[in-house]
Coordinates of C-alpha atoms in Angstrom, one line a residue:
M1 CA -7.8 168.8 41.9
A2 CA -4.6 166.8 41.4
G3 CA -1.8 167.3 43.9
N4 CA 1.7 168.4 43.1
R5 CA 4.4 165.7 43.0
A6 CA 8.0 165.9 43.9
P7 CA 10.7 164.3 41.7
G8 CA 11.0 160.6 42.1
G9 CA 7.2 160.0 42.0
R10 CA 6.5 161.0 45.6
A11 CA 3.7 163.3 46.5
A12 CA 4.6 166.7 47.8
D13 CA 3.5 165.8 51.4
G14 CA 6.1 162.9 51.5
R15 CA 3.7 160.0 51.0
A16 CA 4.5 157.5 48.2
G17 CA 2.3 157.7 45.2
G18 CA 0.3 154.9 43.8
R19 CA 0.1 151.7 45.8
G20 CA 3.3 152.5 47.8
S21 CA 5.4 150.0 49.7
G22 CA 2.8 149.3 52.4
G23 CA 0.6 147.1 50.2
A24 CA -3.0 146.5 51.1
V25 CA -2.4 147.1 54.8
G26 CA -0.7 150.3 54.2
S27 CA -3.5 151.5 51.8
V28 CA -6.1 150.7 54.4
S29 CA -4.1 152.5 57.1
R30 CA -3.7 155.6 55.0
A31 CA -7.4 155.6 54.0
L32 CA -8.5 155.4 57.7
D33 CA -6.0 158.1 58.7
E34 CA -7.1 160.5 55.9
R35 CA -10.8 160.1 57.0
F36 CA -10.6 159.6 60.8
G37 CA -7.1 160.7 61.8
T38 CA -6.4 157.4 63.4
A39 CA -2.6 157.2 62.8
G40 CA -1.7 159.7 65.6
F41 CA -4.0 158.0 68.1
A42 CA -2.7 154.5 67.2
R43 CA 0.9 155.5 67.6
K44 CA 0.2 157.0 71.0
A45 CA -2.0 154.1 72.1
L46 CA 0.6 151.5 71.1
R47 CA 3.3 153.3 73.1
K48 CA 1.2 154.0 76.2
A49 CA 2.8 152.6 79.3
F50 CA 0.9 150.2 81.6
P51 CA 2.3 149.6 85.2
D52 CA 3.1 145.9 85.9
Q53 CA 0.9 145.5 88.9
W54 CA -1.6 142.6 89.3
S55 CA -4.5 144.6 90.7
F56 CA -4.8 146.6 87.5
L57 CA -5.9 143.4 85.7
V58 CA -9.1 143.1 87.8
G59 CA -10.9 145.5 85.5
E60 CA -9.7 143.5 82.5
I61 CA -11.4 140.4 84.1
A62 CA -14.7 142.3 84.3
M63 CA -14.4 143.4 80.6
Y64 CA -13.7 139.9 79.4
S65 CA -16.5 138.4 81.5
F66 CA -18.8 140.9 79.8
V67 CA -17.7 139.6 76.4
I68 CA -18.4 136.0 77.5
I69 CA -21.8 137.1 78.7
L70 CA -22.6 138.7 75.4
L71 CA -21.5 135.7 73.3
T72 CA -23.3 133.1 75.4
G73 CA -26.4 135.4 75.7
V74 CA -26.7 135.5 71.9
Y75 CA -26.7 131.7 71.8
L76 CA -29.4 131.4 74.5
T77 CA -31.7 133.9 72.8
L78 CA -31.9 131.5 69.8
F79 CA -33.8 129.0 71.9
F80 CA -35.4 130.9 74.8
K81 CA -39.1 131.9 74.5
P82 CA -39.9 135.0 76.7
S83 CA -43.6 134.1 77.0
M84 CA -45.9 133.4 80.0
H85 CA -48.3 131.5 77.8
E86 CA -49.2 128.3 79.6
V87 CA -48.2 125.0 78.0
I88 CA -48.0 121.3 79.0
Y89 CA -44.4 120.1 79.3
N90 CA -43.5 117.0 77.3
G91 CA -39.7 117.2 77.2
S92 CA -36.8 115.1 78.2
Y93 CA -37.0 115.7 82.0
T94 CA -39.5 113.0 82.9
K95 CA -40.2 114.3 86.4
L96 CA -42.0 117.4 85.0
R97 CA -43.8 115.7 82.1
G98 CA -47.5 116.6 82.1
V99 CA -47.0 119.7 84.3
K100 CA -48.5 123.0 83.3
M101 CA -45.8 125.8 83.0
S102 CA -45.0 128.9 81.1
E103 CA -43.3 128.8 77.7
A104 CA -40.4 130.6 79.3
Y105 CA -39.8 127.8 81.8
A106 CA -40.4 125.1 79.2
S107 CA -37.9 126.6 76.8
S108 CA -35.4 126.9 79.7
L109 CA -35.8 123.2 80.4
K110 CA -35.4 122.6 76.6
I111 CA -32.1 124.5 76.6
S112 CA -30.9 122.5 79.6
F113 CA -31.8 119.0 78.4
D114 CA -32.6 119.0 74.6
V115 CA -30.3 121.6 73.0
R116 CA -26.8 120.3 72.3
G117 CA -24.4 122.2 74.7
G118 CA -27.3 124.2 76.0
L119 CA -26.8 123.5 79.7
L120 CA -23.0 124.2 79.4
V121 CA -23.7 127.6 77.7
R122 CA -26.4 128.5 80.2
Q123 CA -24.0 127.8 83.1
I124 CA -21.2 129.6 81.4
H125 CA -23.5 132.6 81.1
H126 CA -24.5 132.4 84.8
W127 CA -20.9 131.9 86.0
A128 CA -19.6 134.7 83.8
T129 CA -22.2 137.0 85.3
L130 CA -21.1 136.2 88.9
I131 CA -17.4 136.7 87.9
F132 CA -18.4 140.0 86.2
M133 CA -20.1 141.2 89.3
G134 CA -17.3 140.1 91.6
S135 CA -14.5 141.7 89.5
I136 CA -16.5 145.0 89.3
L137 CA -16.7 145.1 93.1
V138 CA -13.1 144.2 93.6
H139 CA -12.1 146.8 91.0
L140 CA -14.2 149.4 92.7
L141 CA -12.7 148.6 96.1
R142 CA -9.2 148.8 94.7
N143 CA -9.9 152.3 93.2
F144 CA -11.5 153.4 96.5
F145 CA -8.8 152.3 98.9
S146 CA -6.0 153.6 96.6
G147 CA -7.7 157.0 95.9
A148 CA -8.0 156.4 92.2
F149 CA -11.3 158.3 92.1
R150 CA -9.6 161.7 92.7
K151 CA -9.1 164.4 90.2
P152 CA -9.1 164.0 87.2
R153 CA -11.0 160.6 87.4
E154 CA -14.3 161.6 89.1
L155 CA -16.3 160.9 85.9
N156 CA -14.7 157.5 85.5
W157 CA -15.7 156.7 89.1
I158 CA -19.3 157.7 88.5
I159 CA -19.4 155.6 85.4
G160 CA -18.1 152.7 87.4
V161 CA -20.8 153.1 90.1
T162 CA -23.4 153.3 87.4
M163 CA -22.2 150.1 85.8
L164 CA -22.3 148.4 89.2
V165 CA -26.0 149.3 89.6
L166 CA -26.9 148.3 86.0
V167 CA -25.2 144.9 86.3
M168 CA -26.9 144.2 89.6
V169 CA -30.3 145.1 88.1
N170 CA -29.6 143.1 85.0
G171 CA -28.5 140.1 87.0
L172 CA -31.8 140.2 88.9
F173 CA -33.8 140.4 85.7
G174 CA -31.7 137.6 84.1
Y175 CA -32.2 135.0 86.7
S176 CA -35.9 135.9 86.8
L177 CA -36.5 135.0 83.2
P178 CA -36.7 131.2 83.5
D179 CA -39.9 131.6 85.5
D180 CA -39.1 128.8 87.9
L181 CA -40.1 128.8 91.6
L182 CA -36.9 130.5 92.8
S183 CA -36.9 133.2 90.2
G184 CA -40.6 133.8 90.7
T185 CA -40.0 134.3 94.4
G186 CA -37.6 137.1 93.4
I187 CA -40.1 138.7 91.2
R188 CA -42.7 138.5 94.0
I189 CA -40.3 140.4 96.2
L190 CA -39.8 143.0 93.4
E191 CA -43.6 143.4 93.2
G192 CA -43.7 144.0 97.0
V193 CA -41.0 146.6 96.8
I194 CA -42.7 148.5 94.0
A195 CA -46.1 148.3 95.8
G196 CA -44.4 149.7 99.0
I197 CA -43.6 153.0 97.2
P198 CA -45.9 155.7 98.8
L199 CA -48.8 157.0 96.7
V200 CA -47.8 155.6 93.3
G201 CA -46.9 152.0 94.3
S202 CA -50.1 150.3 93.2
Y203 CA -50.2 152.2 89.9
L204 CA -46.5 151.2 89.2
V205 CA -47.3 147.5 89.9
M206 CA -50.2 147.6 87.4
F207 CA -47.9 149.3 84.9
V208 CA -44.9 147.0 85.3
F209 CA -46.8 143.7 85.4
G210 CA -49.6 144.6 83.0
G211 CA -52.3 143.9 85.6
E212 CA -52.5 142.0 88.9
F213 CA -49.5 140.0 89.9
P214 CA -48.1 138.0 88.2
G215 CA -49.9 139.1 85.0
S216 CA -48.8 138.0 81.6
D217 CA -46.3 140.7 80.5
I218 CA -43.5 140.7 83.1
I219 CA -41.3 138.0 81.5
P220 CA -41.4 139.6 78.0
R221 CA -40.7 143.0 79.5
L222 CA -37.8 141.8 81.6
Y223 CA -36.5 140.0 78.5
V224 CA -36.3 143.2 76.5
V225 CA -34.6 145.1 79.3
H226 CA -32.2 142.2 80.0
V227 CA -31.0 141.5 76.5
L228 CA -31.4 144.9 74.8
L229 CA -31.6 148.0 77.0
I230 CA -29.1 147.4 79.8
P231 CA -26.5 145.5 77.6
G232 CA -26.7 148.4 75.2
L233 CA -26.0 150.9 78.0
L234 CA -23.1 148.7 79.3
A235 CA -21.7 148.3 75.8
A236 CA -21.5 152.1 75.6
L237 CA -20.2 152.7 79.1
I238 CA -17.5 150.0 79.3
P239 CA -15.5 151.3 76.3
L240 CA -15.9 154.9 77.7
H241 CA -14.7 153.7 81.1
A242 CA -12.0 151.3 80.1
V243 CA -10.6 152.7 76.9
V244 CA -11.5 156.3 76.0
L245 CA -11.0 158.0 79.4
T246 CA -8.1 155.6 80.3
W247 CA -6.2 156.4 77.1
R248 CA -6.8 160.1 77.4
Q249 CA -5.4 160.3 80.9
T250 CA -2.1 159.3 82.4
H251 CA -2.3 155.8 83.9
T252 CA -2.4 155.5 87.6
Q253 CA 0.3 153.7 89.5
F254 CA 1.4 152.8 93.0
P255 CA 4.4 154.6 94.5
G256 CA 7.7 153.0 94.0
K257 CA 11.1 153.6 92.5
G258 CA 10.7 155.4 89.1
S259 CA 7.0 156.2 89.7
T260 CA 6.0 159.8 90.1
N261 CA 2.9 161.9 89.7
T262 CA 4.1 162.9 86.2
T263 CA 5.8 159.7 84.9
V264 CA 4.6 156.2 84.5
R265 CA 6.9 153.2 85.0
G266 CA 5.7 150.2 83.0
Y267 CA 5.6 148.3 79.8
P268 CA 4.1 149.5 76.4
F269 CA 0.6 148.5 75.4
F270 CA 2.1 146.7 72.4
P271 CA 3.4 144.1 72.5
V272 CA 3.8 143.4 76.2
F273 CA 0.5 144.4 77.7
M274 CA -1.4 143.1 74.6
A275 CA 0.2 139.7 75.1
K276 CA -0.7 139.7 78.9
T277 CA -4.2 140.8 78.4
S278 CA -4.8 138.3 75.6
A279 CA -3.6 135.5 77.9
L280 CA -5.8 136.8 80.6
F281 CA -8.8 136.6 78.4
L282 CA -8.1 132.9 77.7
W283 CA -7.7 132.3 81.4
V284 CA -11.0 133.9 82.2
L285 CA -12.7 131.9 79.4
G286 CA -11.1 128.7 80.6
V287 CA -11.9 129.2 84.3
T288 CA -15.5 130.1 83.5
T289 CA -15.9 127.1 81.3
L290 CA -14.4 124.7 83.9
L291 CA -16.7 126.1 86.5
A292 CA -19.7 125.6 84.2
A293 CA -18.7 122.1 83.4
F294 CA -18.0 120.8 86.9
V295 CA -19.9 123.1 89.3
Q296 CA -23.6 123.1 89.0
I297 CA -25.4 126.4 89.4
N298 CA -29.1 127.3 89.3
P299 CA -30.6 123.8 88.6
I300 CA -34.1 125.2 87.6
W301 CA -35.5 121.7 87.0
L302 CA -35.3 121.0 90.8
F303 CA -37.5 124.0 91.6
G304 CA -40.4 123.5 89.3
P305 CA -42.5 126.2 87.7
Y306 CA -43.5 129.3 89.6
D307 CA -46.7 129.1 91.5
P308 CA -47.9 132.3 93.3
G309 CA -49.5 130.1 96.0
A310 CA -46.4 127.9 96.7
I311 CA -44.4 128.5 99.8
S312 CA -40.7 127.6 99.9
A313 CA -38.0 127.8 102.6
G314 CA -34.3 128.6 102.2
S315 CA -34.7 130.5 99.0
Q316 CA -31.6 132.5 98.3
P317 CA -30.8 135.0 95.5
D318 CA -27.4 135.2 93.8
W319 CA -24.7 136.5 96.2
Y320 CA -24.6 140.1 94.8
M321 CA -28.4 140.6 95.7
G322 CA -28.1 138.9 99.1
W323 CA -27.5 142.2 100.9
L324 CA -30.9 143.5 99.7
E325 CA -32.6 140.3 100.9
G326 CA -30.9 140.7 104.3
S327 CA -31.9 144.3 104.5
L328 CA -35.6 143.3 104.0
R329 CA -35.4 140.5 106.5
I330 CA -34.0 142.4 109.5
M331 CA -36.0 145.5 109.2
P332 CA -38.7 145.7 111.9
A333 CA -42.4 145.7 110.8
W334 CA -42.9 149.4 111.2
E335 CA -45.8 151.3 109.5
I336 CA -46.8 154.9 109.4
T337 CA -50.4 155.9 108.8
A338 CA -51.1 159.5 107.9
W339 CA -53.8 161.4 105.9
G340 CA -55.5 158.1 105.0
H341 CA -52.4 156.4 103.7
T342 CA -50.3 153.7 105.2
V343 CA -46.5 153.7 104.5
S344 CA -44.8 150.3 105.1
M345 CA -41.4 151.3 106.5
S346 CA -40.4 147.6 106.6
V347 CA -40.3 147.7 102.8
L348 CA -39.6 151.3 102.0
V349 CA -36.4 151.7 104.2
P350 CA -34.6 148.4 103.3
A351 CA -35.5 148.3 99.7
L352 CA -35.3 151.9 98.6
V353 CA -33.7 154.1 101.3
V354 CA -30.7 151.7 102.1
P355 CA -29.8 151.1 98.4
G356 CA -30.3 154.8 97.6
V357 CA -28.0 156.0 100.4
L358 CA -25.4 153.3 99.6
F359 CA -25.1 154.0 95.9
T360 CA -25.6 157.7 96.1
G361 CA -22.9 157.8 98.8
L362 CA -20.5 155.9 96.5
A363 CA -21.2 158.2 93.6
V364 CA -20.7 161.4 95.6
Y365 CA -17.8 160.3 97.8
P366 CA -15.0 161.8 95.6
F367 CA -16.6 165.2 95.9
V368 CA -17.3 164.8 99.6
E369 CA -13.6 163.8 100.3
R370 CA -12.4 166.7 98.1
W371 CA -14.6 169.1 100.3
V372 CA -13.2 167.6 103.5
T373 CA -9.6 167.5 102.4
G374 CA -9.4 170.7 100.3
D375 CA -7.4 168.7 97.8
H376 CA -7.7 170.0 94.3
Q377 CA -4.5 168.6 92.9
I378 CA -4.3 166.1 90.0
H379 CA -3.4 162.7 91.2
H380 CA -1.8 160.0 89.0
L381 CA 0.1 158.5 91.9
L382 CA -2.1 156.3 94.0
D383 CA -2.2 156.0 97.8
R384 CA -1.3 152.9 99.7
P385 CA -4.3 152.1 101.9
R386 CA -2.2 152.2 105.1
D387 CA -1.1 155.8 104.3
V388 CA -4.6 157.2 104.6
P389 CA -6.2 155.5 107.6
A390 CA -9.4 157.5 107.6
R391 CA -10.4 156.5 104.1
T392 CA -9.3 152.9 104.7
G393 CA -11.5 152.8 107.8
I394 CA -14.5 154.1 105.9
G395 CA -14.0 151.5 103.2
A396 CA -13.7 148.7 105.8
G397 CA -16.9 150.0 107.5
G398 CA -18.7 149.8 104.2
I399 CA -17.5 146.3 103.5
A400 CA -18.7 145.3 107.0
F401 CA -22.1 146.8 106.4
Y402 CA -22.5 145.1 103.0
G403 CA -21.2 141.8 104.4
L404 CA -23.5 141.7 107.4
L405 CA -26.5 142.5 105.3
W406 CA -25.4 139.7 103.0
L407 CA -25.2 137.3 105.9
A408 CA -28.6 138.4 107.2
G409 CA -30.1 137.4 103.8
G410 CA -29.5 133.8 105.0
N411 CA -30.7 134.2 108.6
D412 CA -33.1 131.3 108.2
V413 CA -30.4 129.0 106.8
L414 CA -28.0 130.0 109.6
A415 CA -30.7 129.4 112.2
N416 CA -31.3 125.9 110.8
K417 CA -27.7 124.9 110.4
F418 CA -26.6 126.1 113.8
D419 CA -29.8 125.1 115.6
V420 CA -30.5 128.6 117.0
S421 CA -33.6 130.7 117.1
L422 CA -34.6 132.6 114.0
Y423 CA -35.4 135.6 116.1
A424 CA -32.0 135.4 117.8
T425 CA -30.2 135.6 114.4
T426 CA -32.5 138.4 113.3
W427 CA -31.8 140.5 116.4
F428 CA -28.1 139.8 116.1
F429 CA -27.9 141.2 112.6
R430 CA -30.1 144.2 113.6
V431 CA -27.5 145.1 116.2
A432 CA -24.4 144.0 114.2
V433 CA -25.3 146.0 111.1
I434 CA -25.1 149.2 113.3
L435 CA -22.1 148.4 115.5
G436 CA -20.2 146.3 112.9
P437 CA -19.2 149.1 110.6
V438 CA -18.0 151.2 113.6
L439 CA -15.9 148.4 114.9
A440 CA -14.5 147.7 111.4
Y441 CA -13.5 151.3 111.1
I442 CA -11.6 151.3 114.4
V443 CA -9.8 148.0 113.6
A444 CA -8.8 149.0 110.1
Y445 CA -7.6 152.3 111.4
R446 CA -5.4 150.7 114.0
I447 CA -4.0 148.2 111.5
C448 CA -3.0 151.1 109.2
L449 CA -1.2 152.8 112.1
G450 CA 0.7 149.6 112.9
L451 CA 1.7 149.1 109.2
Q452 CA 3.0 152.7 109.1
R453 CA 5.1 152.1 112.2
R454 CA 6.4 149.0 110.6
D455 CA 7.4 150.9 107.5
L456 CA 9.3 153.5 109.6
G457 CA 11.2 150.6 111.3
L458 CA 12.1 149.1 107.9
V459 CA 13.5 152.5 106.7
E460 CA 15.4 153.3 109.9
H461 CA 16.7 149.9 111.0
G462 CA 16.1 147.4 108.2
L463 CA 15.1 143.8 108.4
E464 CA 15.7 141.7 111.4
T465 CA 18.0 138.8 110.5
G466 CA 17.7 136.7 113.7
I467 CA 21.5 136.8 114.1
I468 CA 22.6 137.9 117.6
R469 CA 26.1 139.3 118.2
Q470 CA 28.0 140.0 121.4
S471 CA 30.1 143.1 121.5
P472 CA 33.5 143.2 123.4
D473 CA 31.8 144.9 126.3
G474 CA 29.4 142.0 126.7
R475 CA 26.3 143.6 125.1
F476 CA 24.1 141.6 122.7
S477 CA 22.6 143.1 119.6
E478 CA 20.8 141.8 116.5
V479 CA 22.2 142.1 113.1
E480 CA 19.9 144.2 110.9
R481 CA 20.0 144.2 107.1
H482 CA 19.3 147.6 105.5
L483 CA 16.9 147.4 102.5
P484 CA 17.9 148.5 99.1
E485 CA 16.4 151.7 97.7
E486 CA 14.0 149.8 95.4
R487 CA 12.4 148.2 98.5
I488 CA 11.8 151.4 100.4
A489 CA 11.0 153.7 97.5
A490 CA 7.3 153.2 98.1
I491 CA 7.8 154.5 101.7
T492 CA 10.3 157.3 101.2
D493 CA 9.6 158.8 97.8
P494 CA 7.7 162.1 97.8
R495 CA 4.1 162.2 96.6
P496 CA 1.2 164.7 96.5
A497 CA -0.4 165.2 99.9
P498 CA -4.0 163.7 100.1
A499 CA -5.2 166.6 102.2
V500 CA -4.4 170.2 103.1
D501 CA -4.8 172.0 106.4
L502 CA -8.3 173.6 106.7
S503 CA -8.1 174.4 110.4
V504 CA -10.0 177.5 111.6
P505 CA -7.5 180.0 112.9
P506 CA -8.0 181.3 116.4
P507 CA -9.8 184.6 116.9
V508 CA -7.7 187.8 116.4
D509 CA -8.5 190.7 118.7
G510 CA -11.7 188.9 119.7
I511 CA -12.9 188.6 116.0
D512 CA -13.5 185.1 114.7
D513 CA -12.2 183.9 111.4
P514 CA -14.9 183.9 108.7
R515 CA -14.5 180.1 108.3
G516 CA -15.5 179.5 111.9
R517 CA -18.5 181.7 112.0
H518 CA -20.9 179.1 110.5
L519 CA -21.6 175.5 111.4
K520 CA -20.6 174.3 107.9
G521 CA -17.1 175.8 108.3
R522 CA -16.7 174.3 111.7
V523 CA -17.9 170.8 110.6
R524 CA -15.5 170.9 107.6
A525 CA -12.6 171.9 109.8
A526 CA -13.4 169.1 112.3
L527 CA -13.6 166.5 109.5
N528 CA -10.5 167.8 107.9
R529 CA -8.6 167.5 111.2
R530 CA -9.9 163.9 111.7
F531 CA -8.8 163.0 108.1
R532 CA -5.3 164.4 108.5
A533 CA -4.8 163.0 112.0
D534 CA -2.6 160.0 111.1
L535 CA -1.7 160.5 107.4
A536 CA 1.6 158.9 106.6
T537 CA 4.5 161.2 105.8
A538 CA 7.5 160.2 103.7
P539 CA 10.5 159.7 106.1
E540 CA 13.9 160.8 105.2
R541 CA 16.1 158.2 103.6
P542 CA 18.8 156.8 105.9
E543 CA 22.3 158.2 105.5
P544 CA 24.7 155.9 103.6
S545 CA 26.6 153.9 106.2
E546 CA 28.7 150.8 106.3
Q547 CA 26.4 147.8 105.9
R548 CA 26.7 144.8 108.2
E549 CA 27.6 141.9 106.0
L550 CA 25.7 138.7 106.7
A551 CA 28.7 136.7 105.8
E552 CA 30.4 137.8 109.0
S553 CA 27.9 135.8 110.9
E554 CA 29.8 132.7 109.8
H555 CA 32.5 133.5 112.3
G556 CA 30.1 133.3 115.2
P557 CA 29.7 135.6 118.2
R558 CA 32.8 137.4 119.3

């Protein structure tokens, strides 16, 4: 049915009839808006403010690394053959000519030596994966220490932890595809971990490998998971994590002048943030390409084809899987035999229990902290790590735990380089992985307290100038320069409290409060008291007073 038109040739709803003044672009924009309602979202998205703080760009680095991984991965799939069929190599690398190997390894050598630009693209792909993994970890740590996981961003946090696990698994599968000696060693460890699962381990090995190790199906199956399944999941989760939820919520920001829990101080997405993020993509691409061109990584031709009977020393996985290798190396050779079954704790605990506790703990931490703190407020204003010492200490302990396991993954290399006993390094890491996180918690906690006291000194007294004056009565004092409000706003501006008081009231007339009658309530109150013990509170701004001018120092002491 034709619509009514107003005088002057305009439709009754105010839009110009016919082609209008917008031309082809305007027509396309109107067509999309009529069908999908994009105009309102686009206007809001282009005006969305983004804080001008460098740490927010770490997530952008992860996203752009993923784009590079996809582009280079598509190129590599054109030449890679995911087959374990045995062939005789007759390619350009003369040292391996006449050697029997799988088609997967032969095609990887072909990519490296016979395909134009193949080695560069393969190394870009590998370096981009490492940068992707590193930026995800840094981004996750930034969100943890600043409290960005709190309400209403719990779902975004869980998605981030899920992506972390998926990227680790996909990286493991990716560097296993060439079927060289190093990657085959990793697959052998994977087979041992699967076989160590009680009751069903042997059946799972037969299912995954298609028979006895190494079988003939593992490379094709890893290939499908690596190039199709996990990238598809990441392609769905990354836009949800980085775009949809971010645009639907107020952007987080650190405290400072003009920043509150309800307003965002920053620049609009277009054109300022768009220009910055485009330049950042070019930087990520450029740095990755330079690394690939000048820093060799994973030279598979030096390792040779995988041989289940070969024994190698000093084999190390990529850094993001080193912690799992270390966990396997330092676990004592414990076994439990019951009801006719033997459970190998030396595999079950480090390869399944430790990762399960680590990633499950990460996923549920926002809900655990909410239970401990009783904080149900909406937080758009982030915490400075020094202001919440308990959380910062927990994060430092987690980093120490991860780092010590990562170092333990190279205990044989450390023993060789420093000429110490392998057993000494193993026992050192067994003790350190327990005591190290505790020590890291204490040190980080004390550093936070010291930084809080420093902030109070800056607010009350200002900066020390190093200029000493003598008063008429003979006393000496140092000239202090009071900071402007912009410098101390992050310290003095009010912000939502990260915790509320959940202490159990004392008994009244001999009757205990209901919260203290059960162990759960008493534990919660104790944890709440520990969390609130040294939370930073915003000090009062100093009263306006006559500032000491530094220019007076030119007259010298009086």
